[in-house]
PDB file of N, CA and C in Angstrom:
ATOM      1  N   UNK A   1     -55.249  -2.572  80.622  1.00  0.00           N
ATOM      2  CA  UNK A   1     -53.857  -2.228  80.475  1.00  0.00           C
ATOM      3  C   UNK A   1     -53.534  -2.174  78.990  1.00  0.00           C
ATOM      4  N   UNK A   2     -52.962  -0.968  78.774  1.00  0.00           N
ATOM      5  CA  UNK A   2     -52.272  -1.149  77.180  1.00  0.00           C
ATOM      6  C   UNK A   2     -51.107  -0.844  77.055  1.00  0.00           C
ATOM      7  N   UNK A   3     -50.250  -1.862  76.518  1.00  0.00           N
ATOM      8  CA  UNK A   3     -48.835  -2.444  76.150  1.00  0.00           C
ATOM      9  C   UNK A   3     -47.944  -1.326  75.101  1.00  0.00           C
ATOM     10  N   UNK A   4     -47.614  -0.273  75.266  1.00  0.00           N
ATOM     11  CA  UNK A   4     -47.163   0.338  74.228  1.00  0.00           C
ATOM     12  C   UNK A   4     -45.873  -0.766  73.493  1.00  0.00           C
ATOM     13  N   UNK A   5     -45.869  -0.613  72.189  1.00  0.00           N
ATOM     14  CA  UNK A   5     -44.717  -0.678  71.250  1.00  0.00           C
ATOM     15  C   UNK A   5     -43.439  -0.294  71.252  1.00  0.00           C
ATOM     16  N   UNK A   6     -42.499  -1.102  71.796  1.00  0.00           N
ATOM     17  CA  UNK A   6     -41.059  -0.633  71.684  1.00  0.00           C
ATOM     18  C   UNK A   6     -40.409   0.065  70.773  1.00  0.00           C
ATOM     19  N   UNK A   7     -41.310  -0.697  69.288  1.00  0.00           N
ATOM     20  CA  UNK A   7     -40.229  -0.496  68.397  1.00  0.00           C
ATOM     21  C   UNK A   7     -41.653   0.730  67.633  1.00  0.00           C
ATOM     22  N   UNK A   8     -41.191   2.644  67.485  1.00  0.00           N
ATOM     23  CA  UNK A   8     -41.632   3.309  67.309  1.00  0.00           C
ATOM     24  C   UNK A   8     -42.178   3.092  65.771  1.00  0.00           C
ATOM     25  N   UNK A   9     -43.059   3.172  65.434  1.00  0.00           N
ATOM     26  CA  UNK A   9     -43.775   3.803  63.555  1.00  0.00           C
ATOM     27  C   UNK A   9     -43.025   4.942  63.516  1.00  0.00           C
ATOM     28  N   UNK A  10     -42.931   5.036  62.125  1.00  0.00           N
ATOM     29  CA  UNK A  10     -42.223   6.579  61.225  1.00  0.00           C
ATOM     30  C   UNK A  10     -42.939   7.648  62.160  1.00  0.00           C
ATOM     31  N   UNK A  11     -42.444   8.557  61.759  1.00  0.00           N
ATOM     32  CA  UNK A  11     -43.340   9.980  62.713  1.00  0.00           C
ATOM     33  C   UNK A  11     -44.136  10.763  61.405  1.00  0.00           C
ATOM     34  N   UNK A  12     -44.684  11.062  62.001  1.00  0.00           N
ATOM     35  CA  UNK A  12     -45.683  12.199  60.742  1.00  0.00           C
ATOM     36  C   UNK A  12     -45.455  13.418  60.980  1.00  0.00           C
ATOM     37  N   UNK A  13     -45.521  14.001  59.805  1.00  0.00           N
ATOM     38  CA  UNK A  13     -45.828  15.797  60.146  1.00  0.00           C
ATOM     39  C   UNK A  13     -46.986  15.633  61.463  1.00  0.00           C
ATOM     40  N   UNK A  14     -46.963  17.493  62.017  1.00  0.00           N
ATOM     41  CA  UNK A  14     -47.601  17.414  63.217  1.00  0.00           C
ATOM     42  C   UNK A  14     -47.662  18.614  63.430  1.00  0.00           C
ATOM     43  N   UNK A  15     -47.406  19.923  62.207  1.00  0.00           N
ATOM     44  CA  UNK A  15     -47.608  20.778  62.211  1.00  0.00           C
ATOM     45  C   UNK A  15     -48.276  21.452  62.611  1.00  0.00           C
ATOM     46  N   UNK A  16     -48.013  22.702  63.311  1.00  0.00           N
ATOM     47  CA  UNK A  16     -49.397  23.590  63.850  1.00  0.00           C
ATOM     48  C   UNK A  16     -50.000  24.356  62.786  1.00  0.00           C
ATOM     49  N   UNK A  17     -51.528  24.518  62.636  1.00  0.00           N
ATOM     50  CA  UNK A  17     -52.034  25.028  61.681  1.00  0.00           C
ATOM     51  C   UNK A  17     -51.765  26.568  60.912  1.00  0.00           C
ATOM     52  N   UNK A  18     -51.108  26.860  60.210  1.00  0.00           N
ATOM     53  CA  UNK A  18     -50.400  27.922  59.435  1.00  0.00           C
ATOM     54  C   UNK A  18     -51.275  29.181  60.465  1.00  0.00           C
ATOM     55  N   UNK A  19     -52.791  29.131  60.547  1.00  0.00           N
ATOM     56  CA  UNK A  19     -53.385  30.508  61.347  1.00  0.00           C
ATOM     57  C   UNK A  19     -53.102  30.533  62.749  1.00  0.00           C
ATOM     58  N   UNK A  20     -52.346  29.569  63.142  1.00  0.00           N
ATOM     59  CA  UNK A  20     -52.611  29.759  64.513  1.00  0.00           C
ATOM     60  C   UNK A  20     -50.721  30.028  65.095  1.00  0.00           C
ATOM     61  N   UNK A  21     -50.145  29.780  64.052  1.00  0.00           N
ATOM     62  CA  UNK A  21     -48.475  30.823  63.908  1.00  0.00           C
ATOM     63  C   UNK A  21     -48.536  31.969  64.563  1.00  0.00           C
ATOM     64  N   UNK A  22     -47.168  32.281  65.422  1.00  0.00           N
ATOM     65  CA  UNK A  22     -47.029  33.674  65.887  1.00  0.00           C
ATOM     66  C   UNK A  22     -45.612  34.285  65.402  1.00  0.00           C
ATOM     67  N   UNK A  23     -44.866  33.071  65.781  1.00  0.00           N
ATOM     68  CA  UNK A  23     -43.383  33.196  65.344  1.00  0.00           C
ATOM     69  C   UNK A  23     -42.810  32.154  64.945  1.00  0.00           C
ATOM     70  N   UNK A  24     -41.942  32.390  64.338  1.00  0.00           N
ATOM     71  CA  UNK A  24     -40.846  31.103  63.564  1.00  0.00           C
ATOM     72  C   UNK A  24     -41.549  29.965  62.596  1.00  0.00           C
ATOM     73  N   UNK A  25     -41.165  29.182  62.605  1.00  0.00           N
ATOM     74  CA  UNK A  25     -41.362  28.239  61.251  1.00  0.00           C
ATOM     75  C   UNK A  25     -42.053  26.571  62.438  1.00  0.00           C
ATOM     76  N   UNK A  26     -42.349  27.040  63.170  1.00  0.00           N
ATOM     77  CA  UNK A  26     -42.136  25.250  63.752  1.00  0.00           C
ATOM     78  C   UNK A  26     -42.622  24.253  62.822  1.00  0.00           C
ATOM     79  N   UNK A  27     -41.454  23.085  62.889  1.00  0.00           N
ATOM     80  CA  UNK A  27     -42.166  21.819  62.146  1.00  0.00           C
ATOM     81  C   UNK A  27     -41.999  21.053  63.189  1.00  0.00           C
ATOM     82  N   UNK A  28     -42.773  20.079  62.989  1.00  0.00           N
ATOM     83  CA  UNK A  28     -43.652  18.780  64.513  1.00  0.00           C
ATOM     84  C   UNK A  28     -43.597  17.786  63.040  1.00  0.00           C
ATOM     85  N   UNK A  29     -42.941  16.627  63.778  1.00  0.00           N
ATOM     86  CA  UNK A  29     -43.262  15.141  63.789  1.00  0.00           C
ATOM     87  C   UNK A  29     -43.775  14.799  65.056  1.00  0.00           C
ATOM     88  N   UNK A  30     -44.462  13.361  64.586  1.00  0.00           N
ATOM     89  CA  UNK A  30     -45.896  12.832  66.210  1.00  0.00           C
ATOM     90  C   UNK A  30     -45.293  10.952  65.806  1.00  0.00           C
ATOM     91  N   UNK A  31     -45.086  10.276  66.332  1.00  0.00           N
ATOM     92  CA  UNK A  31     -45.010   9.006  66.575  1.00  0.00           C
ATOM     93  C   UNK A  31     -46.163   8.485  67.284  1.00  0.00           C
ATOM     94  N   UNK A  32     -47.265   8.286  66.824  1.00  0.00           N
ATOM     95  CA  UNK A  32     -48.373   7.729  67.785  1.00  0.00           C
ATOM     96  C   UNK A  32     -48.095   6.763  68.116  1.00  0.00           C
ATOM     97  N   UNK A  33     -48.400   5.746  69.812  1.00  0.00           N
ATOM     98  CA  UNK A  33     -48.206   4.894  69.861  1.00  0.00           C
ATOM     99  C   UNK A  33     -49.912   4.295  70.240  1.00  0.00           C
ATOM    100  N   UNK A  34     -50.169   5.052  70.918  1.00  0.00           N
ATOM    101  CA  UNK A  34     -52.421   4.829  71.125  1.00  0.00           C
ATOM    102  C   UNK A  34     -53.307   5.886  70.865  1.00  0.00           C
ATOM    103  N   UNK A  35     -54.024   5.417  70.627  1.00  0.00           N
ATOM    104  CA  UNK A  35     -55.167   6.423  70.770  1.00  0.00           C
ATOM    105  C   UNK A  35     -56.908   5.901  71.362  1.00  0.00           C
ATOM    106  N   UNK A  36     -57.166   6.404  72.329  1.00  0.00           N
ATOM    107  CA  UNK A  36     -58.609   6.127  72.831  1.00  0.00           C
ATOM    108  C   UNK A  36     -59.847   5.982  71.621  1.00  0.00           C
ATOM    109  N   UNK A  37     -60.693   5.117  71.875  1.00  0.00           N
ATOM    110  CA  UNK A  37     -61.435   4.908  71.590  1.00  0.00           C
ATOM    111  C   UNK A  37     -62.499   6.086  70.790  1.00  0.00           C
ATOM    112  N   UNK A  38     -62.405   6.689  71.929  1.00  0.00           N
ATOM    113  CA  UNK A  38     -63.234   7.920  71.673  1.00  0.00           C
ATOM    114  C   UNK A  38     -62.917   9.588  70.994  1.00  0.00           C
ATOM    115  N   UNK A  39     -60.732   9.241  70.549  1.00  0.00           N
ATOM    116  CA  UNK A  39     -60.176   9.763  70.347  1.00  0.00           C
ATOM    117  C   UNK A  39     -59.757  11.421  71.048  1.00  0.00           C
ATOM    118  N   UNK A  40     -60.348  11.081  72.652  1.00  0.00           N
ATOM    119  CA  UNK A  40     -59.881  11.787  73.620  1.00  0.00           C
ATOM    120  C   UNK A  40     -58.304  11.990  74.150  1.00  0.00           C
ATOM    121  N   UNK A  41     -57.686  10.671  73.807  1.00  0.00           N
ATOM    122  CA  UNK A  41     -56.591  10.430  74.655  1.00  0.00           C
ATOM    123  C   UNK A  41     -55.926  10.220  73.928  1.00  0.00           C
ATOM    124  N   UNK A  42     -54.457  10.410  73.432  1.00  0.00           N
ATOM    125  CA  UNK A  42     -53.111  10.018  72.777  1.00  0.00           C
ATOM    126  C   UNK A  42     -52.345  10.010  73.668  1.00  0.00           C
ATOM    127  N   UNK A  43     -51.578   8.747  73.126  1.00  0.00           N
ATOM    128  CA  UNK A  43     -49.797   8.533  73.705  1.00  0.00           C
ATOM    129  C   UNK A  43     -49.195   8.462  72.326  1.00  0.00           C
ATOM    130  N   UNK A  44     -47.725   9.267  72.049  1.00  0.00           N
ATOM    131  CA  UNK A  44     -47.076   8.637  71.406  1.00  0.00           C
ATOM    132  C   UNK A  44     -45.553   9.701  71.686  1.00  0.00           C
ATOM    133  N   UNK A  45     -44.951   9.613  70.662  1.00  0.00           N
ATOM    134  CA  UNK A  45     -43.565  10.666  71.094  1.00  0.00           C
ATOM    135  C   UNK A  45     -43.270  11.847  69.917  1.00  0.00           C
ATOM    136  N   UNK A  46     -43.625  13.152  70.452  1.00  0.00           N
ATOM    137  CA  UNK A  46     -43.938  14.601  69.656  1.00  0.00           C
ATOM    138  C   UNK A  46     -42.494  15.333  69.304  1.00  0.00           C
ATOM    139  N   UNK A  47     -42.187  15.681  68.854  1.00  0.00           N
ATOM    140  CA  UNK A  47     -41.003  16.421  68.586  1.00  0.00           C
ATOM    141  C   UNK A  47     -41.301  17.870  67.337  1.00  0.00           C
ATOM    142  N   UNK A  48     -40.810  18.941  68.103  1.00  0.00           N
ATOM    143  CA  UNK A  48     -40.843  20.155  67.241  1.00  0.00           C
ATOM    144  C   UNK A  48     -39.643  21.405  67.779  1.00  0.00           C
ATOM    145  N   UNK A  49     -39.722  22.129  66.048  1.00  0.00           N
ATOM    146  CA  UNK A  49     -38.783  23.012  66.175  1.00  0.00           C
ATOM    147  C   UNK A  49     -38.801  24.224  67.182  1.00  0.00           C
ATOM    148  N   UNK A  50     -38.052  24.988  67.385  1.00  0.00           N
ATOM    149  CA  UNK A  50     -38.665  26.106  67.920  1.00  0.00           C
ATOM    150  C   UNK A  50     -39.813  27.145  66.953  1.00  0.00           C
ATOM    151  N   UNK A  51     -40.589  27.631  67.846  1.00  0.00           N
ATOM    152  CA  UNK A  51     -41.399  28.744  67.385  1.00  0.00           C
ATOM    153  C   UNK A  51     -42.586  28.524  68.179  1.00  0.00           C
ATOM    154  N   UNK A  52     -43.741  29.629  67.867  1.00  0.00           N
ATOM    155  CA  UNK A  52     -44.759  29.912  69.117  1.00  0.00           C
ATOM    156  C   UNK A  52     -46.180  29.556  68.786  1.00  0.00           C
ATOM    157  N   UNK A  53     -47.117  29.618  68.751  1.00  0.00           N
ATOM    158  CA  UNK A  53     -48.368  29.545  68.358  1.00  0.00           C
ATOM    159  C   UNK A  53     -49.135  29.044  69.173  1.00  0.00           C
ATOM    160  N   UNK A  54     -50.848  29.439  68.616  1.00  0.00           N
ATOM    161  CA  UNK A  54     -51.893  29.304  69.749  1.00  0.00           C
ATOM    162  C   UNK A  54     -51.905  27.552  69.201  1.00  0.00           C
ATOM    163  N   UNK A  55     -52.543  26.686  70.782  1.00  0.00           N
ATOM    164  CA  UNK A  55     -53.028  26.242  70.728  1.00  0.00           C
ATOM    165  C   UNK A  55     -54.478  25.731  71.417  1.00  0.00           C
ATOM    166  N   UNK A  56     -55.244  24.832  70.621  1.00  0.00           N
ATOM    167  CA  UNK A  56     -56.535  24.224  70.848  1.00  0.00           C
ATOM    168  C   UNK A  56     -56.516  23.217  71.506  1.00  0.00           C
ATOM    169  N   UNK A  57     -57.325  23.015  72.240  1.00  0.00           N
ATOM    170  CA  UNK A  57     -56.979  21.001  72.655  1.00  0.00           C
ATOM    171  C   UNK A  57     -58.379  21.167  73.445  1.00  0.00           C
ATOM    172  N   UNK A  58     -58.876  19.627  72.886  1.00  0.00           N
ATOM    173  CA  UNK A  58     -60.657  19.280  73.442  1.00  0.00           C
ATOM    174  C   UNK A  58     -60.282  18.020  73.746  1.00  0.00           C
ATOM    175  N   UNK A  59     -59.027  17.516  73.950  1.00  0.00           N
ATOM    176  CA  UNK A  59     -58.916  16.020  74.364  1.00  0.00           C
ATOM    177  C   UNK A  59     -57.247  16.001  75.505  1.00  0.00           C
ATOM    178  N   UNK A  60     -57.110  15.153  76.104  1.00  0.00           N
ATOM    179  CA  UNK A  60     -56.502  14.658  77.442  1.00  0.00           C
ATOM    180  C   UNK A  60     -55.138  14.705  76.906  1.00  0.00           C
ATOM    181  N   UNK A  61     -53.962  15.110  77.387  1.00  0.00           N
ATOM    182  CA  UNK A  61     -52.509  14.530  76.999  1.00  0.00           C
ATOM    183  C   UNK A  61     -52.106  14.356  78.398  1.00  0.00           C
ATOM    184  N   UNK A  62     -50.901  13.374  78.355  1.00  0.00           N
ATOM    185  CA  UNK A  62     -50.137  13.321  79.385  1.00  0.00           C
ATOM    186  C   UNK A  62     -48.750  13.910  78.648  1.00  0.00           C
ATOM    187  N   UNK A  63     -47.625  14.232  79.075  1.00  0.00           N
ATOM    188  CA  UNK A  63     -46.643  15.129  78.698  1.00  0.00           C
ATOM    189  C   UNK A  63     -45.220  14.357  79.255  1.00  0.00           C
ATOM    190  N   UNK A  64     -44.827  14.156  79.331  1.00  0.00           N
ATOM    191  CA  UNK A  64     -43.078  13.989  79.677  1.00  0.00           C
ATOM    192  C   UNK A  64     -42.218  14.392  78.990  1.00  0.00           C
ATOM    193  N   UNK A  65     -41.545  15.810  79.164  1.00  0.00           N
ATOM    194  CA  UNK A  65     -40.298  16.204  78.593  1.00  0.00           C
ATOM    195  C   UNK A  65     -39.034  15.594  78.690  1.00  0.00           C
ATOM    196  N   UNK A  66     -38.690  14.902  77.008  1.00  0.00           N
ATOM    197  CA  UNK A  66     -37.264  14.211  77.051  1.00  0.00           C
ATOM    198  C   UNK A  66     -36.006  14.951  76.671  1.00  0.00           C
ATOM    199  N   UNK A  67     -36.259  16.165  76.137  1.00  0.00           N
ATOM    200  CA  UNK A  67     -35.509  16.823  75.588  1.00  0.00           C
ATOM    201  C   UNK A  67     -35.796  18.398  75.764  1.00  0.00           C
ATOM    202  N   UNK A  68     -35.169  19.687  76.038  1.00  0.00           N
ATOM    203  CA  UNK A  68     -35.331  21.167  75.745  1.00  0.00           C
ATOM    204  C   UNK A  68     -36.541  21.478  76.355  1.00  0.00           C
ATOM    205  N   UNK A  69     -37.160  22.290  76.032  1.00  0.00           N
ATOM    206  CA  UNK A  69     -37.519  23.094  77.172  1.00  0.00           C
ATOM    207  C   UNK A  69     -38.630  24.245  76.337  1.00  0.00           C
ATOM    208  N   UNK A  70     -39.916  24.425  76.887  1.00  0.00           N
ATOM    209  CA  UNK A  70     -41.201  25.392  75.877  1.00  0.00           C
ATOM    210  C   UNK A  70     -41.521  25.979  77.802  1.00  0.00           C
ATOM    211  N   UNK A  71     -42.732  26.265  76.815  1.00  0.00           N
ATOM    212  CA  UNK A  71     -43.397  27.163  77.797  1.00  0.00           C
ATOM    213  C   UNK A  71     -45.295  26.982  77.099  1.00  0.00           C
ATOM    214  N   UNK A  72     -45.886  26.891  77.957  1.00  0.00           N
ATOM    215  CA  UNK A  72     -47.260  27.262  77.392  1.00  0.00           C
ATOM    216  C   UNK A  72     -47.885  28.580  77.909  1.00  0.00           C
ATOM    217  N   UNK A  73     -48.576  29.045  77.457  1.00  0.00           N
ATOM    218  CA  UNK A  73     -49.194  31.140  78.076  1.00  0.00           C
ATOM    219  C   UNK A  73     -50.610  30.405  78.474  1.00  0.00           C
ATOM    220  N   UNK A  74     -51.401  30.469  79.456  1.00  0.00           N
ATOM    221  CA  UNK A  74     -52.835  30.378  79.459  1.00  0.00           C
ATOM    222  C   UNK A  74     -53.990  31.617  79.304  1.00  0.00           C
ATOM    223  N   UNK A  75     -54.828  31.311  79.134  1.00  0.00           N
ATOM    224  CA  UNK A  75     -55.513  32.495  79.006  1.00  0.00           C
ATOM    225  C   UNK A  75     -55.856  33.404  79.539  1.00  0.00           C
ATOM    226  N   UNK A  76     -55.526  32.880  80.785  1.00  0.00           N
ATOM    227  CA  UNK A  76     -54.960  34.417  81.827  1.00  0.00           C
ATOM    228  C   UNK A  76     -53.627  35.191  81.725  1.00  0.00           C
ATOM    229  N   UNK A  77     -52.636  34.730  80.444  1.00  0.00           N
ATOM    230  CA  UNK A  77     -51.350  35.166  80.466  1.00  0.00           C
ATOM    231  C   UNK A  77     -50.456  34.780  81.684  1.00  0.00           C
ATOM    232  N   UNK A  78     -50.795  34.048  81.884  1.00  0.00           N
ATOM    233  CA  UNK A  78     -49.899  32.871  82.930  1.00  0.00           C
ATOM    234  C   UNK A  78     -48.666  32.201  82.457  1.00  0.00           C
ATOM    235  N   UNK A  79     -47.424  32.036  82.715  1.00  0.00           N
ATOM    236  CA  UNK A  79     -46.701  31.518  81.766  1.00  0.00           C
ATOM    237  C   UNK A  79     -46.163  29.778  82.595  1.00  0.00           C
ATOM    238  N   UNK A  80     -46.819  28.664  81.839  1.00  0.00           N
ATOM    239  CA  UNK A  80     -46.027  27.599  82.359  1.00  0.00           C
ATOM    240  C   UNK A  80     -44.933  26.946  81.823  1.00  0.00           C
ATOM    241  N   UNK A  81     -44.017  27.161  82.585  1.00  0.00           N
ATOM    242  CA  UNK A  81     -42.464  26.368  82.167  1.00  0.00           C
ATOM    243  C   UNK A  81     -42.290  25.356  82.128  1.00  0.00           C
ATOM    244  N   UNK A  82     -42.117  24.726  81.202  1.00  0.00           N
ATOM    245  CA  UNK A  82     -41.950  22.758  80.500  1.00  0.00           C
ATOM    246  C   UNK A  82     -40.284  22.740  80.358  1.00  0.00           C
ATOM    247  N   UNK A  83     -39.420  22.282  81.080  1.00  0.00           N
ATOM    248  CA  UNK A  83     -38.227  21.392  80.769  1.00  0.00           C
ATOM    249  C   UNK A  83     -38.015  19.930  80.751  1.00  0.00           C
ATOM    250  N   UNK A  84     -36.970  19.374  80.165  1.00  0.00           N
ATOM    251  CA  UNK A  84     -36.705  18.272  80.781  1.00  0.00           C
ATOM    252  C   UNK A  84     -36.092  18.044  81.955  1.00  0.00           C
ATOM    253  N   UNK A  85     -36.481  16.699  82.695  1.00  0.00           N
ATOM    254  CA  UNK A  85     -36.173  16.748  84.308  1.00  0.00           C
ATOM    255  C   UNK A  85     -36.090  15.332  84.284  1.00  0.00           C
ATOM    256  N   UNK A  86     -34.973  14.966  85.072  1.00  0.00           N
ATOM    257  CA  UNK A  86     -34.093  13.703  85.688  1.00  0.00           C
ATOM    258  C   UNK A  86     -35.216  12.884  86.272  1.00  0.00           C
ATOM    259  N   UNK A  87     -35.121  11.761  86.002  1.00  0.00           N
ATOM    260  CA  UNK A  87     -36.503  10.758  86.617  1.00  0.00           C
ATOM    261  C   UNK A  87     -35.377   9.573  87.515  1.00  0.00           C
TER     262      UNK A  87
END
């Protein structure tokens, strides 16, 4: 079992990498609160502006939207809709 931290660390930039931009300016702060061993797995709390870009990922997230609303495209051009939703 691991105990996350109530009280959050500063957030860091969390920018998406300038080549992988499509539209707009997004800036990302990341609040880590864990990270796996094997640096497969993060928890912490992500926040970014609007805008679009590809992304990469070779490791696990879990997701809970607290705020607004994205979309991810898959590589079939699939479009999945991310809002926030009442728990």
């Amino acid at each position: 079992m691991i105990r996350l931290n109530a009280t959050l660390c500063p957030g860091e930039p969390s920018n998406p990498p300038a080549d992988r931009i499509i539209r707009g300016d997004p800036q990302a702060t990341v609040q880590a609160q864990h990270e796996s061993a094997d640096g497969k797995f993060h928890v912490g709390i992500w926040t970014c502006s609007p805008g679009r870009w590809r992304i990469r990922y070779d490791e696990q997230e879990y997701c809970r939207i607290l705020s607004g609303a994205g979309a991810v495209i898959d590589s079939a051009g699939k479009v999945h809709t991310l809002a926030a939703a009442l728990f």
